[in-house]
Amino acid sequence: MAESVVPLVSQPVPRVRRSRAVNILGVAGTIVFAAVVLIAIFAPWISPVDPLAQDLANRFAPPFWLDGGSLSHPLGSDQLGRDILSRLIYGARLSMFISLSAVTIAALVGTGLGLLAGYAAGRPSRGSRSLDRAVVSLTAMALAIPGVLLAIAVAAVLGTSAPVLILILSLFGWVVFARLTRSILLSLHDRAFVEAATVLGASRTRTVVRHMLPQALPQIVVIAALQVGFMILVESSLGYLGLGVQPPTPTWGNMVAEGRTILGATPWVAVFSGLAITVTVLSVNFMSDLIRDRLSAEQTKQLSQEVG
C-alpha cells in the first residue's frame, strides 16, 4: 500500500517546481525585454550624449568604477572617445526595430503560406494538391540555401542598410512559420470541431480561418517570440561580419567587431555590447516559455469548456 501511494504523492512536485521556475524566469525575462524596448523607443531622451560625438582627449576611458573612470562616460569610451552607454542605447533601438520588423514580416508571410498549403492539403482536387506541393517545395528550396551566402548576395546587390537587413532576416524566418502552420492545420483536419463546422455548412475558408487558425495561434506566437531572439543574434552576427548597418551608426554587432582587436587592453569596448546581446536574447527565451505556458493553459481551459 505504501509503495503505491509514494508515486501519487511525489509525482506532481517536479511539475509544480518547474511551473514556478518558468513563471519567475518568464516574468523576469518579460520585464527585461520590456525595459530594452522602452530604452530603444526613448533613446533620444535617455541617452547621455550623442552616440556619434567624438572626444579624442578621452579615448579608451574606462568605466567609472575603474581607476581613471568618470561619470561623464559611465561605461567608458571607445577608440574615438565615443560614449559606450549612448552607443548601447542607440544600438538597442536599431536592433529592436530590425528584429521586430523582420519577425512581423516573416510571421505574416510564413503563416499566410502555411494557411494556403494547409487549406489546399485538405481538399481532394488535383490543383489543391499541386498548390500544397508548390509551397512545400518553396520551403525546401529556402532551407537549402545557406543563410550567410544569401545575406552576402543580397547585401552585395542592395547594400547594407536597415531595410535590407529586414529583408534578409525575413528571408531567414518565414520558413519556420510556414512549416509550423501547415503541419498544425494538417493535424487538425480530422478533429471533431472541424467536421462539425463542415457538417453545419461552414465553407472551407471559414473553417480554416475561424476554427483552425485560432488553434495554431498559440504556437505561432511562441515561435514569433523565439524568433525575435534569433533575429537579434543573426543581426548582431551580420554586423560583426561587416554585413549589417555600417559604422559609425552604432549596432551591438559592429560594436563587438570594433572592440575585438583590443579586447585584452580595453575589454569594455566589446564586452558591454556582448552582454546586451546575451541578456536580451535570454530574456526573450524566458518570456517565450511564459507565453507558451499561459497560452497552453488558456487553450486547455477553452477546450475543457467546449467539451463540458
Coordinates of C-alpha atoms in Angstrom, one line a residue:
M1 CA 0.0 0.0 0.0
A2 CA 2.8 2.4 0.9
E3 CA 4.6 1.7 -2.3
S4 CA 1.6 2.6 -4.4
V5 CA 1.0 5.8 -2.6
V6 CA 4.5 7.3 -2.9
P7 CA 4.4 7.9 -6.7
L8 CA 1.0 9.6 -6.4
V9 CA 2.3 12.0 -3.8
S10 CA 5.7 12.7 -5.3
Q11 CA 4.8 12.9 -9.0
P12 CA 3.3 16.4 -9.1
V13 CA 6.2 18.1 -7.2
P14 CA 8.6 18.4 -10.1
R15 CA 5.9 19.9 -12.3
V16 CA 4.9 22.5 -9.7
R17 CA 8.5 23.4 -9.2
R18 CA 9.1 23.7 -12.9
S19 CA 6.0 25.8 -13.3
R20 CA 7.1 28.2 -10.6
A21 CA 10.6 28.4 -12.0
V22 CA 9.2 29.1 -15.5
N23 CA 6.9 31.8 -14.1
I24 CA 9.7 33.5 -12.2
L25 CA 12.1 33.4 -15.1
G26 CA 9.4 34.3 -17.6
V27 CA 8.2 37.3 -15.6
A28 CA 11.8 38.5 -15.2
G29 CA 12.5 38.0 -18.9
T30 CA 9.4 39.9 -19.8
I31 CA 10.4 42.8 -17.6
V32 CA 13.9 42.9 -19.0
F33 CA 12.7 42.7 -22.6
A34 CA 10.1 45.4 -22.0
A35 CA 12.8 47.6 -20.5
V36 CA 15.0 47.1 -23.6
V37 CA 12.1 48.0 -25.8
L38 CA 11.4 51.1 -23.8
I39 CA 15.0 52.1 -23.8
A40 CA 15.0 51.7 -27.6
I41 CA 11.9 53.8 -28.0
F42 CA 13.1 56.6 -25.8
A43 CA 16.7 56.5 -26.8
P44 CA 17.0 60.2 -27.8
W45 CA 15.7 61.3 -24.4
I46 CA 17.7 59.0 -22.1
S47 CA 21.0 58.8 -24.0
P48 CA 23.6 60.8 -22.0
V49 CA 25.3 62.2 -25.2
D50 CA 25.2 61.9 -28.9
P51 CA 26.4 58.4 -29.8
L52 CA 28.5 59.7 -32.7
A53 CA 30.2 62.6 -30.8
Q54 CA 33.9 62.1 -30.6
D55 CA 36.1 63.1 -27.6
L56 CA 39.7 62.2 -28.6
A57 CA 41.0 63.6 -25.3
N58 CA 39.1 60.7 -23.5
R59 CA 39.9 57.8 -25.8
F60 CA 39.6 54.4 -24.1
A61 CA 38.3 56.0 -20.9
P62 CA 37.5 53.1 -18.5
P63 CA 34.1 52.6 -16.8
F64 CA 33.5 54.8 -13.8
W65 CA 34.3 52.1 -11.2
L66 CA 37.8 51.6 -12.5
D67 CA 40.8 53.8 -12.0
G68 CA 40.7 56.7 -14.3
G69 CA 37.0 56.4 -15.0
S70 CA 34.4 59.1 -14.5
L71 CA 30.6 59.5 -14.7
S72 CA 31.0 61.5 -17.9
H73 CA 31.4 58.1 -19.6
P74 CA 29.8 55.7 -17.2
L75 CA 30.6 52.6 -19.2
G76 CA 33.8 54.0 -20.7
S77 CA 34.6 55.2 -24.2
D78 CA 35.9 53.6 -27.4
Q79 CA 38.9 54.3 -29.7
L80 CA 37.3 57.6 -30.8
G81 CA 36.2 58.7 -27.4
R82 CA 32.5 58.0 -28.2
D83 CA 30.4 57.2 -25.1
I84 CA 29.7 53.4 -25.0
L85 CA 26.5 53.8 -22.9
S86 CA 25.0 56.1 -25.5
R87 CA 26.0 53.8 -28.3
L88 CA 24.5 50.8 -26.5
I89 CA 21.2 52.6 -26.1
Y90 CA 21.0 53.6 -29.8
G91 CA 22.2 50.1 -30.7
A92 CA 19.2 48.7 -28.9
R93 CA 17.0 50.9 -30.9
L94 CA 18.3 49.7 -34.2
S95 CA 18.4 46.0 -33.1
M96 CA 14.9 46.1 -31.8
F97 CA 13.5 47.8 -34.9
I98 CA 15.2 45.5 -37.3
S99 CA 14.4 42.3 -35.3
L100 CA 10.7 43.1 -34.6
S101 CA 10.1 44.3 -38.1
A102 CA 11.7 41.1 -39.6
V103 CA 9.7 38.8 -37.3
T104 CA 6.5 40.6 -38.1
I105 CA 7.0 40.3 -41.9
A106 CA 8.2 36.7 -41.6
A107 CA 5.2 35.7 -39.5
L108 CA 2.7 37.3 -41.9
V109 CA 4.3 35.8 -45.0
G110 CA 5.0 32.4 -43.5
T111 CA 1.7 32.0 -41.7
G112 CA -0.1 33.1 -44.9
L113 CA 1.7 30.5 -47.0
G114 CA 1.2 27.8 -44.3
L115 CA -2.5 28.5 -44.2
L116 CA -2.6 28.3 -48.0
A117 CA -0.8 25.0 -48.0
G118 CA -2.8 23.6 -45.1
Y119 CA -6.1 24.7 -46.8
A120 CA -5.0 23.1 -50.1
A121 CA -3.9 19.9 -48.5
G122 CA -7.3 19.3 -47.1
R123 CA -9.0 19.5 -50.5
P124 CA -9.2 16.5 -52.8
S125 CA -8.7 18.3 -56.1
R126 CA -5.5 17.9 -58.1
G127 CA -5.0 21.7 -58.2
S128 CA -5.1 22.0 -54.5
R129 CA -2.6 19.2 -54.0
S130 CA -0.3 20.9 -56.6
L131 CA -0.6 24.2 -54.6
D132 CA 0.4 22.3 -51.4
R133 CA 3.4 20.7 -53.1
A134 CA 4.4 24.1 -54.5
V135 CA 4.5 25.6 -51.0
V136 CA 6.4 22.6 -49.6
S137 CA 8.9 22.8 -52.5
L138 CA 9.4 26.5 -51.9
T139 CA 10.2 26.0 -48.2
A140 CA 12.6 23.2 -49.1
M141 CA 14.4 25.5 -51.6
A142 CA 14.6 28.2 -48.9
L143 CA 16.1 25.8 -46.4
A144 CA 18.7 24.5 -49.0
I145 CA 20.2 28.0 -49.5
P146 CA 23.0 28.8 -46.9
G147 CA 21.9 31.8 -44.9
V148 CA 25.2 33.6 -44.8
L149 CA 25.6 33.2 -48.6
L150 CA 22.1 34.6 -49.1
A151 CA 22.9 37.5 -46.8
I152 CA 26.2 38.3 -48.7
A153 CA 24.4 38.1 -52.1
V154 CA 21.5 40.4 -51.0
A155 CA 23.9 42.8 -49.3
A156 CA 26.2 42.9 -52.4
V157 CA 23.2 43.8 -54.6
L158 CA 21.2 46.1 -52.4
G159 CA 23.8 47.4 -50.0
T160 CA 23.8 47.4 -46.2
S161 CA 21.0 49.3 -44.5
A162 CA 18.2 48.7 -42.1
P163 CA 15.6 47.9 -44.8
V164 CA 18.0 45.5 -46.5
L165 CA 18.7 43.8 -43.1
I166 CA 14.9 43.4 -42.5
L167 CA 14.6 41.8 -45.9
I168 CA 17.5 39.4 -45.3
L169 CA 16.1 38.4 -41.8
S170 CA 12.6 38.0 -43.2
L171 CA 14.1 35.6 -45.8
F172 CA 15.7 33.7 -42.9
G173 CA 12.5 33.5 -40.8
W174 CA 9.4 32.9 -42.9
V175 CA 10.0 29.2 -43.5
V176 CA 9.6 28.3 -39.8
F177 CA 6.1 29.9 -39.7
A178 CA 5.1 28.3 -43.0
R179 CA 6.1 24.8 -42.0
L180 CA 4.6 25.1 -38.5
T181 CA 1.3 26.5 -39.7
R182 CA 0.9 23.9 -42.4
S183 CA 1.8 21.0 -40.0
I184 CA -0.7 22.2 -37.4
L185 CA -3.5 22.5 -40.0
L186 CA -2.8 19.1 -41.3
S187 CA -3.1 17.7 -37.8
L188 CA -6.5 19.4 -37.3
H189 CA -8.3 18.2 -40.5
D190 CA -9.7 15.1 -38.8
R191 CA -10.6 16.8 -35.5
A192 CA -14.3 16.7 -34.3
F193 CA -14.7 20.5 -34.3
V194 CA -13.6 20.7 -38.0
E195 CA -16.0 18.0 -39.0
A196 CA -18.8 19.7 -37.1
A197 CA -18.2 23.0 -38.8
T198 CA -18.2 21.3 -42.2
V199 CA -21.5 19.5 -41.3
L200 CA -23.1 22.8 -40.2
G201 CA -22.3 24.2 -43.7
A202 CA -19.3 26.4 -43.0
S203 CA -17.1 27.0 -46.1
R204 CA -13.6 25.6 -46.2
T205 CA -12.1 29.2 -46.0
R206 CA -14.3 30.0 -42.9
T207 CA -13.4 26.7 -41.3
V208 CA -9.6 27.3 -41.7
V209 CA -9.7 31.0 -40.6
R210 CA -12.4 30.9 -37.9
H211 CA -11.8 27.5 -36.4
M212 CA -8.4 26.1 -37.3
L213 CA -6.2 29.2 -37.3
P214 CA -7.0 30.0 -33.6
Q215 CA -5.8 26.6 -32.6
A216 CA -2.4 27.4 -34.3
L217 CA -2.0 30.9 -33.0
P218 CA -0.6 30.0 -29.5
Q219 CA 2.3 28.0 -31.1
I220 CA 2.8 30.8 -33.8
V221 CA 3.0 33.4 -31.0
V222 CA 5.6 31.3 -29.1
I223 CA 7.7 30.8 -32.3
A224 CA 7.5 34.5 -33.0
A225 CA 8.8 35.3 -29.6
L226 CA 11.7 32.9 -30.0
Q227 CA 12.4 34.3 -33.5
V228 CA 12.9 37.7 -32.0
G229 CA 15.9 36.4 -30.0
F230 CA 17.1 34.5 -33.1
M231 CA 16.8 37.7 -35.3
I232 CA 18.8 39.7 -32.7
L233 CA 21.6 37.1 -32.8
V234 CA 21.6 37.0 -36.6
E235 CA 21.5 40.8 -37.0
S236 CA 24.4 41.1 -34.5
S237 CA 26.3 38.4 -36.3
L238 CA 25.9 40.1 -39.6
G239 CA 27.0 43.4 -38.0
Y240 CA 30.1 41.6 -36.6
L241 CA 30.9 40.3 -40.1
G242 CA 30.5 43.7 -41.6
L243 CA 27.3 42.8 -43.5
G244 CA 25.0 44.8 -41.2
V245 CA 24.4 48.6 -40.8
Q246 CA 27.8 50.2 -41.3
P247 CA 29.7 52.3 -38.8
P248 CA 29.6 55.0 -37.4
T249 CA 25.9 54.1 -36.8
P250 CA 26.0 52.0 -33.6
T251 CA 24.7 48.5 -33.6
W252 CA 25.5 45.8 -31.0
G253 CA 27.2 43.6 -33.6
N254 CA 29.5 46.2 -35.1
M255 CA 30.4 47.4 -31.5
V256 CA 31.6 43.9 -30.7
A257 CA 33.5 43.9 -34.0
E258 CA 35.2 47.2 -33.3
G259 CA 36.4 46.0 -29.9
R260 CA 37.6 42.5 -30.7
T261 CA 41.1 43.6 -31.7
I262 CA 41.7 45.5 -28.5
L263 CA 39.8 43.1 -26.2
G264 CA 42.8 42.4 -24.0
A265 CA 43.7 46.0 -23.3
T266 CA 40.2 47.7 -23.2
P267 CA 37.6 44.9 -22.9
W268 CA 34.8 47.3 -22.1
V269 CA 34.6 48.4 -25.8
A270 CA 33.2 44.9 -26.8
V271 CA 32.1 43.3 -23.5
F272 CA 29.1 45.5 -22.8
S273 CA 27.6 45.1 -26.2
G274 CA 28.1 41.4 -26.0
L275 CA 26.4 41.4 -22.6
A276 CA 23.5 43.4 -24.0
I277 CA 23.0 40.7 -26.8
T278 CA 23.2 37.9 -24.3
V279 CA 20.8 39.4 -21.7
T280 CA 18.3 40.4 -24.3
V281 CA 18.2 37.0 -26.1
L282 CA 17.9 35.2 -22.7
S283 CA 15.1 37.4 -21.7
V284 CA 13.2 36.7 -24.9
N285 CA 13.7 32.9 -24.4
F286 CA 12.4 33.1 -20.8
M287 CA 9.5 35.3 -22.0
S288 CA 8.6 32.8 -24.7
D289 CA 8.4 30.0 -22.1
L290 CA 6.0 32.0 -20.1
I291 CA 3.9 32.8 -23.1
R292 CA 3.8 29.2 -24.1
D293 CA 2.6 28.0 -20.7
R294 CA 0.0 30.7 -20.4
L295 CA -1.4 30.2 -23.9
S296 CA -1.4 26.4 -23.5
A297 CA -3.3 26.7 -20.2
E298 CA -5.8 29.1 -21.7
Q299 CA -6.3 26.8 -24.7
T300 CA -6.8 23.8 -22.5
K301 CA -9.4 25.7 -20.4
Q302 CA -11.3 26.7 -23.5
L303 CA -11.3 23.1 -24.9
S304 CA -12.5 21.8 -21.5
Q305 CA -15.4 24.3 -21.5
E306 CA -16.3 23.3 -25.1
V307 CA -16.3 19.6 -24.1
G308 CA -18.2 20.3 -20.9

